[in-house]
CSV table of C-alpha atoms and ligand atoms in Angstrom, one decimal:
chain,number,residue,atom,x,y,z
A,963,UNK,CA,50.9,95.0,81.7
A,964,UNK,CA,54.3,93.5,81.8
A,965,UNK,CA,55.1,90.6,83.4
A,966,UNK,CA,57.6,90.1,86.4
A,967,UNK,CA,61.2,89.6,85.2
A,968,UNK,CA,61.4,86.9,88.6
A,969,UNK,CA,58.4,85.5,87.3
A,970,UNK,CA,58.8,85.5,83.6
A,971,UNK,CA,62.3,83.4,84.4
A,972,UNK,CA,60.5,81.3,87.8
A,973,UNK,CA,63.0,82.0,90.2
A,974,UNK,CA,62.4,83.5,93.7
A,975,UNK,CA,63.4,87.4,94.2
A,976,UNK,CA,66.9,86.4,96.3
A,977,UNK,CA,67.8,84.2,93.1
A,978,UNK,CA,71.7,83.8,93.4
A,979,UNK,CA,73.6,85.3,89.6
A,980,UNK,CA,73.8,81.3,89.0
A,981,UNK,CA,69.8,80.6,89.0
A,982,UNK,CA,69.0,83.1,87.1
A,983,UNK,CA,71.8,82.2,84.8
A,984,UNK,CA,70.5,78.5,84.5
A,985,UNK,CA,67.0,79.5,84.5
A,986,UNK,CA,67.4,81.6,81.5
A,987,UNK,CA,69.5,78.9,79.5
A,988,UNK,CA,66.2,76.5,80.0
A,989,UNK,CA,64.1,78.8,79.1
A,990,UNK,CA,66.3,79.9,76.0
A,991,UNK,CA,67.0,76.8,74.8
A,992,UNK,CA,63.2,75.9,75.1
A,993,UNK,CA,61.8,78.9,73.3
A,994,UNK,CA,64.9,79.4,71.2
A,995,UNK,CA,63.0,80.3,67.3
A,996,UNK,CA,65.7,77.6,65.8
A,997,UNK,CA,64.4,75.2,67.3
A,998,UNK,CA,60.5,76.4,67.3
A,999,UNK,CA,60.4,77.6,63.6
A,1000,UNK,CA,57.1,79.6,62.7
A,1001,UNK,CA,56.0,80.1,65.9
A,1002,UNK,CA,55.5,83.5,67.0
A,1003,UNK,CA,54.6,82.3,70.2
A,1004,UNK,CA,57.5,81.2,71.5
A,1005,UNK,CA,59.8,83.7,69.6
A,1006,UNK,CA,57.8,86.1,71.7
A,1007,UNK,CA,58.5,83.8,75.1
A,1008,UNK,CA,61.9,83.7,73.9
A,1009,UNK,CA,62.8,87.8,73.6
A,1010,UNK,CA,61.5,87.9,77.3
A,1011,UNK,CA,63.1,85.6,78.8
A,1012,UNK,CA,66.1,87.3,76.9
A,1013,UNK,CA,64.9,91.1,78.6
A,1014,UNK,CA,64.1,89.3,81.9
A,1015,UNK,CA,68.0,87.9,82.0
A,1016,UNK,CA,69.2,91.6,80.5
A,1017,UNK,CA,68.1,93.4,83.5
A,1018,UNK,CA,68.8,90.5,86.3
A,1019,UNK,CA,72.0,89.5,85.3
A,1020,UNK,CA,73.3,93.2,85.7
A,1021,UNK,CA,73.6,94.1,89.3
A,1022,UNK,CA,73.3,97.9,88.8
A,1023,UNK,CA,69.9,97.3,86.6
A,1024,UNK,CA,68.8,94.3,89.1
A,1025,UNK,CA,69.4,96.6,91.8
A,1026,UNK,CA,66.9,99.6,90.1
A,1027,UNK,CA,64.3,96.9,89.5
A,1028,UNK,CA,63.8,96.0,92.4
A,1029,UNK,CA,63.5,98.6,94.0
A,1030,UNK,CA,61.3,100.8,91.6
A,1031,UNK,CA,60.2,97.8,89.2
A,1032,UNK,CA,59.5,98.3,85.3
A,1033,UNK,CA,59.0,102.1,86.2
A,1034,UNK,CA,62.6,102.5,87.3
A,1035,UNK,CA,64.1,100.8,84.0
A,1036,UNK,CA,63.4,103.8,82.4
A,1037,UNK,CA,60.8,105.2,79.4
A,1038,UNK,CA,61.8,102.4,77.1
A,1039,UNK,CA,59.6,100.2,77.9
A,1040,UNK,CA,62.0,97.7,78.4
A,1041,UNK,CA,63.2,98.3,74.9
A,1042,UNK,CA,65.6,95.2,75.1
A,1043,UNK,CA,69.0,95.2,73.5
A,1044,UNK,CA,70.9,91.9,72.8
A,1045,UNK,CA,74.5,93.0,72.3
A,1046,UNK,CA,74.3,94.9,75.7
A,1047,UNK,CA,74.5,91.4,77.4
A,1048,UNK,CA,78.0,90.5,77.8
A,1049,UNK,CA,77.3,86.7,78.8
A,1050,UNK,CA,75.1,85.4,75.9
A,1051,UNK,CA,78.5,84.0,74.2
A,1052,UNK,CA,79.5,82.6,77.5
A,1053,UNK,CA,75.7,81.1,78.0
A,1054,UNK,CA,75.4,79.7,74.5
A,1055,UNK,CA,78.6,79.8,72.8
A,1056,UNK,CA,78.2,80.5,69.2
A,1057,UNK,CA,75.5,78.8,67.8
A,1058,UNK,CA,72.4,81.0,68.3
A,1059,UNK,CA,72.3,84.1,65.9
A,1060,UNK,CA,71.3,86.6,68.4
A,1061,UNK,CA,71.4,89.2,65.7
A,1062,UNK,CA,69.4,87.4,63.7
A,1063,UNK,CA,66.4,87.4,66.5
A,1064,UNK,CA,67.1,90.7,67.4
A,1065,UNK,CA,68.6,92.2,64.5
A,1066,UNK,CA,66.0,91.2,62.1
A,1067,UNK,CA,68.8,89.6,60.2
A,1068,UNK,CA,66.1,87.0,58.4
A,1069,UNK,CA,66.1,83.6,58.8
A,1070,UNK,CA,68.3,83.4,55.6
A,1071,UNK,CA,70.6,85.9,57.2
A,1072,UNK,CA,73.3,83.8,58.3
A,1073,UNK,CA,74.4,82.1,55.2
A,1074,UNK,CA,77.4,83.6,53.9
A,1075,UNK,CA,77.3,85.1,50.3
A,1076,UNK,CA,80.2,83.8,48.0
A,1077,UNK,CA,81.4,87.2,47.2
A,1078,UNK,CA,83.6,88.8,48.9
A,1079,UNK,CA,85.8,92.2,48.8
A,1080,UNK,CA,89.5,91.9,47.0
A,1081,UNK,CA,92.3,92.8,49.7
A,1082,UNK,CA,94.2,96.4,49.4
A,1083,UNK,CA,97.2,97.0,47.9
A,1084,UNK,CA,100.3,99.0,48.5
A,1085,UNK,CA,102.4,100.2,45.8
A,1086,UNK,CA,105.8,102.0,46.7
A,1087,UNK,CA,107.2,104.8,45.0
A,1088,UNK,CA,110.1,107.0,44.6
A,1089,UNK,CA,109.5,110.8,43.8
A,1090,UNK,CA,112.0,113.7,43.3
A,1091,UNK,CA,111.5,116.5,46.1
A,1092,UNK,CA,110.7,119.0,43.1
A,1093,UNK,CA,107.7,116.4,42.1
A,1094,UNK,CA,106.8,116.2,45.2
A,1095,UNK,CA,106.4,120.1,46.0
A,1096,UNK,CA,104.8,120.8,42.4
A,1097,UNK,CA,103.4,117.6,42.1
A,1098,UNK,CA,103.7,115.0,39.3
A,1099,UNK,CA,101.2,112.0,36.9
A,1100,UNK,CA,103.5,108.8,37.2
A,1101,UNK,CA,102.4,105.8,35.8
A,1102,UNK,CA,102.7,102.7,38.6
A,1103,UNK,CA,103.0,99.8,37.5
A,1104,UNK,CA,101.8,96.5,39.6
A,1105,UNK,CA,100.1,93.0,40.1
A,1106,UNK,CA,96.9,92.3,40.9
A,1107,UNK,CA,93.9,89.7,41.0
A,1108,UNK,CA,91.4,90.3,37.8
A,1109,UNK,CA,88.2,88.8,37.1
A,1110,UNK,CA,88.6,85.5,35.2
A,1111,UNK,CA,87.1,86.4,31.7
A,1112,UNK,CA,87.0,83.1,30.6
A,1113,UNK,CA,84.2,82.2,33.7
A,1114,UNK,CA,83.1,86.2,34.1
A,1115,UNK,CA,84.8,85.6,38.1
A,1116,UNK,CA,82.0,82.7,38.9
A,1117,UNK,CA,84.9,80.4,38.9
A,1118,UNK,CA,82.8,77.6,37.0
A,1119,UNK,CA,83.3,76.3,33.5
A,1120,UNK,CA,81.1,76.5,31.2
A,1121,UNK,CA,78.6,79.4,33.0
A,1122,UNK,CA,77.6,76.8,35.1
A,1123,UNK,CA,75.8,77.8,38.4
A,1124,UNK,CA,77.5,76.4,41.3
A,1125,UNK,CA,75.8,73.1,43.3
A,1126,UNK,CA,74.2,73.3,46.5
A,1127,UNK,CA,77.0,72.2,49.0
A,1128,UNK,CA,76.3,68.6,49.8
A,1129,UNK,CA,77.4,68.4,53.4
A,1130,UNK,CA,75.0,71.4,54.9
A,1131,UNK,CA,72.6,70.8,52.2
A,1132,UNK,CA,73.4,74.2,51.1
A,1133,UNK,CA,72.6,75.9,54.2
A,1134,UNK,CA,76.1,76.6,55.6
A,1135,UNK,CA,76.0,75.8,58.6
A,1136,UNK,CA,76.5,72.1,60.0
A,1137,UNK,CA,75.3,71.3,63.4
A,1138,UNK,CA,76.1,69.2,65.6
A,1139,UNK,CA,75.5,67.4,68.7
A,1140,UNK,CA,77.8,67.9,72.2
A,1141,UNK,CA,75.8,66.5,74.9
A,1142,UNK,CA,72.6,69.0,75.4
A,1143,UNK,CA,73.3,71.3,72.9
A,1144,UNK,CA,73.4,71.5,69.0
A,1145,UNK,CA,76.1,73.0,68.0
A,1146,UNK,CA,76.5,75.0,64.8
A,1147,UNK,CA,79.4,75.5,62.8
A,1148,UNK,CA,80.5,77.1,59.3
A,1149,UNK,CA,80.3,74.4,56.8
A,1150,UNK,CA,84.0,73.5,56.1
A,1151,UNK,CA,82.9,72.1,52.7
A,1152,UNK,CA,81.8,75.2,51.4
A,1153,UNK,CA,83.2,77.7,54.0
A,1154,UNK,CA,79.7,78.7,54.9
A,1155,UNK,CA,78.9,80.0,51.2
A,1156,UNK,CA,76.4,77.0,50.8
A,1157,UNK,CA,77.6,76.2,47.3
A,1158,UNK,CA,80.4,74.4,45.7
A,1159,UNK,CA,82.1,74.5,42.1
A,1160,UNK,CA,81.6,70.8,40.8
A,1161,UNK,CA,83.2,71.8,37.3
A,1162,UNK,CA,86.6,74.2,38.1
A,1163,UNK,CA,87.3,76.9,35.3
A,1164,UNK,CA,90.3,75.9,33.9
A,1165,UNK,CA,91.7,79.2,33.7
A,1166,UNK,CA,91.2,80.2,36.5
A,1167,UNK,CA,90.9,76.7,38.9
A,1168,UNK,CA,88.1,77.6,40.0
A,1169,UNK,CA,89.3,80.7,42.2
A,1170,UNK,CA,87.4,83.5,39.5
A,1171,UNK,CA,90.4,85.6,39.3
A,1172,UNK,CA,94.1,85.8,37.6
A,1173,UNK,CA,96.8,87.7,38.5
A,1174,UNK,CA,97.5,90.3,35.9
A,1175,UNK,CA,100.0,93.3,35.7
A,1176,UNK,CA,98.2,96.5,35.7
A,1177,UNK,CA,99.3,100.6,34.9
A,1178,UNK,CA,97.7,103.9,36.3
A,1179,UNK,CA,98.6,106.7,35.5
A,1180,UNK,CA,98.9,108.0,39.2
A,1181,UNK,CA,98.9,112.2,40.0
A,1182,UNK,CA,100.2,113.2,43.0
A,1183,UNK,CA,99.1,116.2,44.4
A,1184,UNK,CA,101.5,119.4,45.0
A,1185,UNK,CA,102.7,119.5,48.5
A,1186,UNK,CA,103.2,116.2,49.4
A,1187,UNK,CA,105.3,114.6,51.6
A,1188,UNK,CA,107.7,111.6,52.5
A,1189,UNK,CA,105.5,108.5,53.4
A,1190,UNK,CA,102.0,109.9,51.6
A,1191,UNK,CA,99.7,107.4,50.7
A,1192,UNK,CA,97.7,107.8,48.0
A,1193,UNK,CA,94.4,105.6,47.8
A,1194,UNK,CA,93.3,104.7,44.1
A,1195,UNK,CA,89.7,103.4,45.3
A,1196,UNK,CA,88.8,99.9,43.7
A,1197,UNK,CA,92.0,99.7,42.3
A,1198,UNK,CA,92.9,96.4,44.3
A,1199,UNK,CA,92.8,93.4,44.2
A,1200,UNK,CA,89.5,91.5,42.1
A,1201,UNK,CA,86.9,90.7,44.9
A,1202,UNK,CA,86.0,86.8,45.1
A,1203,UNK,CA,83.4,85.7,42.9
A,1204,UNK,CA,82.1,88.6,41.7
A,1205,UNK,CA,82.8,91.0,45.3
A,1206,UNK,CA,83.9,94.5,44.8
A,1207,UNK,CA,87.5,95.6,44.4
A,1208,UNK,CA,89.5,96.4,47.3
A,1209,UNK,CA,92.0,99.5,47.0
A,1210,UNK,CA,95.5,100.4,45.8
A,1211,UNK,CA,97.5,102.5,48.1
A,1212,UNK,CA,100.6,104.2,46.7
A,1213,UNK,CA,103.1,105.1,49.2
A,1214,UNK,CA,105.2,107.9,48.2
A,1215,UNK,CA,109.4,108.2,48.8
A,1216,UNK,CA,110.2,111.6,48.3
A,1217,UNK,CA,114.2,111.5,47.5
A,1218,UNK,CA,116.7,114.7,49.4
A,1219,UNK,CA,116.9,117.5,48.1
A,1220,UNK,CA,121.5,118.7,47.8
A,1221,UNK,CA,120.8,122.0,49.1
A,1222,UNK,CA,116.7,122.2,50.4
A,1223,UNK,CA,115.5,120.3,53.9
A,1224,UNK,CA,111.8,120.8,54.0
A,1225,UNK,CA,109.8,121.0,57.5
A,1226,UNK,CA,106.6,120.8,56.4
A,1227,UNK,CA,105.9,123.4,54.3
A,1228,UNK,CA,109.1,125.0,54.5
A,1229,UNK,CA,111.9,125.3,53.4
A,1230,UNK,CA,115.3,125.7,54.9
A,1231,UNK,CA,118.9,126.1,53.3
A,1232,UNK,CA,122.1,127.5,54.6
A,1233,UNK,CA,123.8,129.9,52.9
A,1234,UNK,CA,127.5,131.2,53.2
A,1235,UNK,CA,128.7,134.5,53.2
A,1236,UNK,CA,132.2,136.5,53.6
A,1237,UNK,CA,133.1,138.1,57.0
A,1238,UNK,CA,133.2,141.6,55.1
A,1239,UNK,CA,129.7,140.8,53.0
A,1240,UNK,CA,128.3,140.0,56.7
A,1241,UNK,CA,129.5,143.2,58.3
A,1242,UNK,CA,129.2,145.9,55.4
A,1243,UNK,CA,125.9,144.3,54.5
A,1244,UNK,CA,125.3,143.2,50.4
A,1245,UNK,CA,122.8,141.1,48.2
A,1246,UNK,CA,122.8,137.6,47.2
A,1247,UNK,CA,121.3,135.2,45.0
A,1248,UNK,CA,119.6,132.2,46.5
A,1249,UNK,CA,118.1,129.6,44.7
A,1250,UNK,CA,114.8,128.8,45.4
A,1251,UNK,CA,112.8,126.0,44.4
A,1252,UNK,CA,111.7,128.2,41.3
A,1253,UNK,CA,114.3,131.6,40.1
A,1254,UNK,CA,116.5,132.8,42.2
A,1255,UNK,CA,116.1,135.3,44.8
A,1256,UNK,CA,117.7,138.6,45.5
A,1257,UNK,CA,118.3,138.2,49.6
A,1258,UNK,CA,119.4,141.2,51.3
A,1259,UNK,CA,122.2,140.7,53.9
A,1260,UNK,CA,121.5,143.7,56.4
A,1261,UNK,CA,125.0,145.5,57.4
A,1262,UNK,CA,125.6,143.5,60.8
A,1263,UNK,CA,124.1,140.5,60.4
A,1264,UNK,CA,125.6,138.0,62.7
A,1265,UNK,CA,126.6,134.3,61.9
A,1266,UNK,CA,123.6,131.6,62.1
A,1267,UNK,CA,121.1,134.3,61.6
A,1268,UNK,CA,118.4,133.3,60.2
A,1269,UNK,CA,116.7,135.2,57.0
A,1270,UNK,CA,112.7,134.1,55.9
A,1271,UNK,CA,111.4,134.6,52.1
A,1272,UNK,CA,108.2,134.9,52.3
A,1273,UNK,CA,106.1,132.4,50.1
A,1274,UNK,CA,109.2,130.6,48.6
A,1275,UNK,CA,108.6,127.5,50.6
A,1276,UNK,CA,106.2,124.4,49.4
A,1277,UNK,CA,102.6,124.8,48.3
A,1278,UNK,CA,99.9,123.4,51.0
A,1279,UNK,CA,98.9,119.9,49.9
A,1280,UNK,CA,94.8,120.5,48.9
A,1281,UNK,CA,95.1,123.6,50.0
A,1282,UNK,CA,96.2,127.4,49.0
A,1283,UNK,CA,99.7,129.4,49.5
A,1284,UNK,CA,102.8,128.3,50.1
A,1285,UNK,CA,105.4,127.5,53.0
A,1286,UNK,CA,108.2,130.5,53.4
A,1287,UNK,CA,111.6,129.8,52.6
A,1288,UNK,CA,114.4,130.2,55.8
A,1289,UNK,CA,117.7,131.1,54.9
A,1290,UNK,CA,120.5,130.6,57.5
A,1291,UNK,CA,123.4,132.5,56.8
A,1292,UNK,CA,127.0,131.5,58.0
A,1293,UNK,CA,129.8,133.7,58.3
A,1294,UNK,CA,133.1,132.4,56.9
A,1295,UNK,CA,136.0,133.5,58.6
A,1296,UNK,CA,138.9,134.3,56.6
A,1297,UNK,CA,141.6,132.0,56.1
A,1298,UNK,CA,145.3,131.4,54.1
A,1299,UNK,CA,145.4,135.0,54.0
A,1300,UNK,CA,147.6,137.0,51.5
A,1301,UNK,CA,150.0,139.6,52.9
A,1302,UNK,CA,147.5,142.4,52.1
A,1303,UNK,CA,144.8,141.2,53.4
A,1304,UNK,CA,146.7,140.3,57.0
A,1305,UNK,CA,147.9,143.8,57.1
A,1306,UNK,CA,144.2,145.5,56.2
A,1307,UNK,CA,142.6,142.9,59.2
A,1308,UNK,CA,145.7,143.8,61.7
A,1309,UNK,CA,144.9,147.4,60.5
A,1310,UNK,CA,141.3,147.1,61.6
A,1311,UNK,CA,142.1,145.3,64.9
A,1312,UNK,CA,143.9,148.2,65.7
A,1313,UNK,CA,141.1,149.9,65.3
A,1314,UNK,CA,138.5,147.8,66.7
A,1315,UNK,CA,137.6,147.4,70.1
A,1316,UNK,CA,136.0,144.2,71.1
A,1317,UNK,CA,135.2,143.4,74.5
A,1318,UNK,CA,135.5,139.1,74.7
A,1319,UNK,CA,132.7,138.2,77.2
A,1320,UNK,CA,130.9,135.3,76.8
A,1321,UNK,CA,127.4,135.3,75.7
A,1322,UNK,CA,124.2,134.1,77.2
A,1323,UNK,CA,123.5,130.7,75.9
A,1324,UNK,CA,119.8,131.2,75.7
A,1325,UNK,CA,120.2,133.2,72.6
A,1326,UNK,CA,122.2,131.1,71.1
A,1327,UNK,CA,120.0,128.1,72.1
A,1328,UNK,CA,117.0,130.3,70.5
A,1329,UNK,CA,118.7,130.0,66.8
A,1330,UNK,CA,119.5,126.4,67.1
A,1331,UNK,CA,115.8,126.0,68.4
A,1332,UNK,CA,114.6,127.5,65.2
A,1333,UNK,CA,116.5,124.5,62.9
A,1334,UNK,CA,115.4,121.4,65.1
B,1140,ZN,ZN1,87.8,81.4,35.4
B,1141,ZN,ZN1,78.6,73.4,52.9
């Protein structure tokens, strides 16, 4: 049978937010398993008072309780969950390990371990758009952090362990008294590893780690773009006394191409062609990013048309097929004419009619649409 949250903390039903909240601290601190080591007893006391103050201290759950009791709290069983509690920080501040209680951290738990992971790195690089679209090995070349041979990253001379830390007795923690409470705090001896170097590799001073220059041969994938990063994992920097290696991140620049500009997969290029090849119709070569490409130039084709080759755009980055390549063409007018040629165009003005009405913007606007 559980027992009443009012009664559990010993405050009246109407209890204002503040009794409960003082009731509970008394309670907490009394029972608190820091201060009542190897006692079940009051570990069990302690977790609930802890539910009792979870429920009561939230209106809405309050509220449900007291109107249908446990019942109303749900199936649970009051299954009690520390972190849902906003307030414990503001109650106690940071000296009780509420994972630890609730967690099952261990009592050992909050110690910090020595070791800890290297930071990331970020390489950049610059890459020609062809390397970039058929992808490319480069070697990189940077600095990093490397485990101190000379001390195998311990940090101590002479593969000596490392000493207990002397001002938390090796616990990490130092606590202290403000008024009522002991307070805890990461040992700043040690920084809460517990243990100190007393004799310092001289290699290293102590830290476990030199900086070295280091190469990788990097490949970078077809179909990449401007700003890629690339992450080489544990290629970092050296973790701290013997933690794991963070990770190198290679940022990719991907130069301009003269003639290409790539939107996403594809490309686009413009290409010129005379007044006559535009309205007879003919075929050009256009480069592509591999041979060039016969392009038919339909008979009629208007200025700022646009022409797509299928497949001739860049391949999908992890992926299959290829972007399409779009070709705009522009129509060069004809100009510093020779005396023939002014008399074969007056010829075939005479002989053309062209009605000069403006157009509807829209389909002009479609066509620029298609290159922004
Ligand atoms: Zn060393
Ligand atoms: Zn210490």
């Amino acid at each position: 049978m559980k027992r009443d949250y009012y009664e559990i903390l010993g405050v009246q039903r109407g209890a204002s937010d503040q009794e409960i909240k003082s009731a509970y601290r008394k309670l907490a601190l009394q029972h608190h398993p820091d201060r009542n080591p190897n006692n079940p007893d009051a570990e069990e006391k302690f977790k609930e008072a802890s539910e009792a103050y979870a429920v009561l201290a939230d209106s809405e759950k309050r509220g449900t309780y007291d109107r249908f009791g446990h019942a109303g709290l749900g199936g649970s069983g009051g299954g009690f969950d520390a972190s849902a509690v906003q307030d414990f920080s503001d109650i106690f501040g940071e000296f009780f390990g509420f994972s630890d209680i609730f967690g099952g951290g261990g009592s050992g738990g909050r110690r910090r371990t020595r070791a800890h992971r290297g930071a990331d790195l970020r390489e950049d690089i610059t890459i020609e758009f062809e390397e970039a679209a058929f992808g490319t090995e480069t070697k990189v070349t940077y600095r990093r952090h490397e485990s101190c041979e000379s001390c195998q990253g311990s940090g101590s001379a002479h593969g000596k362990a490392p000493a207990p830390c002397r001002s938390c007795g090796g616990r990490g923690q130092v606590r202290y008294q403000q008024g009522f409470f002991s307070i805890a705090r990461t040992c700043p001896s040690c920084q809460g590893s517990g243990s100190v170097i007393s004799d310092p590799c001289t290699k290293c001073r102590g830290e476990g780690r030199i900086i070295r220059q280091k190469a990788i041969d990097a490949k970078v994938p077809a179909g990449v773009e401007d700003e890629t990063r690339i992450r080489f994992s544990g290629l970092g920097e050296a973790g701290v006394h013997g933690g794991p290696h963070g990770d190198l991140y290679v940022v990719l620049h991907v130069k301009e191409h003269p003639f290409f500009e790539r939107r996403g997969n594809d490309l686009h290029c413009v290409v010129p062609i005379s007044f006559t090849q535009a309205a007879l119709g003919t075929e050009i070569k256009v480069p592509t990013l591999e041979a060039e490409h016969a392009l038919k130039i339909p008979e009629g084709t208007q200025s700022g048309e646009v022409l797509k080759i299928r497949g001739k755009g860049v391949p999908v980055l992890n992926g299959h097929g290829k972007g399409d390549l779009f070709v705009e063409v522009r129509v060069q007018t004809p100009s510093k004419l020779s005396k023939r040629q002014r008399e074969l165009l007056q010829e075939l003005q005479g002989i053309t009619q062209v009605e000069n009405k403006p157009e509807r913007r829209s389909i002009l606007g479609k066509v620029k649409d298609m290159f922004n």
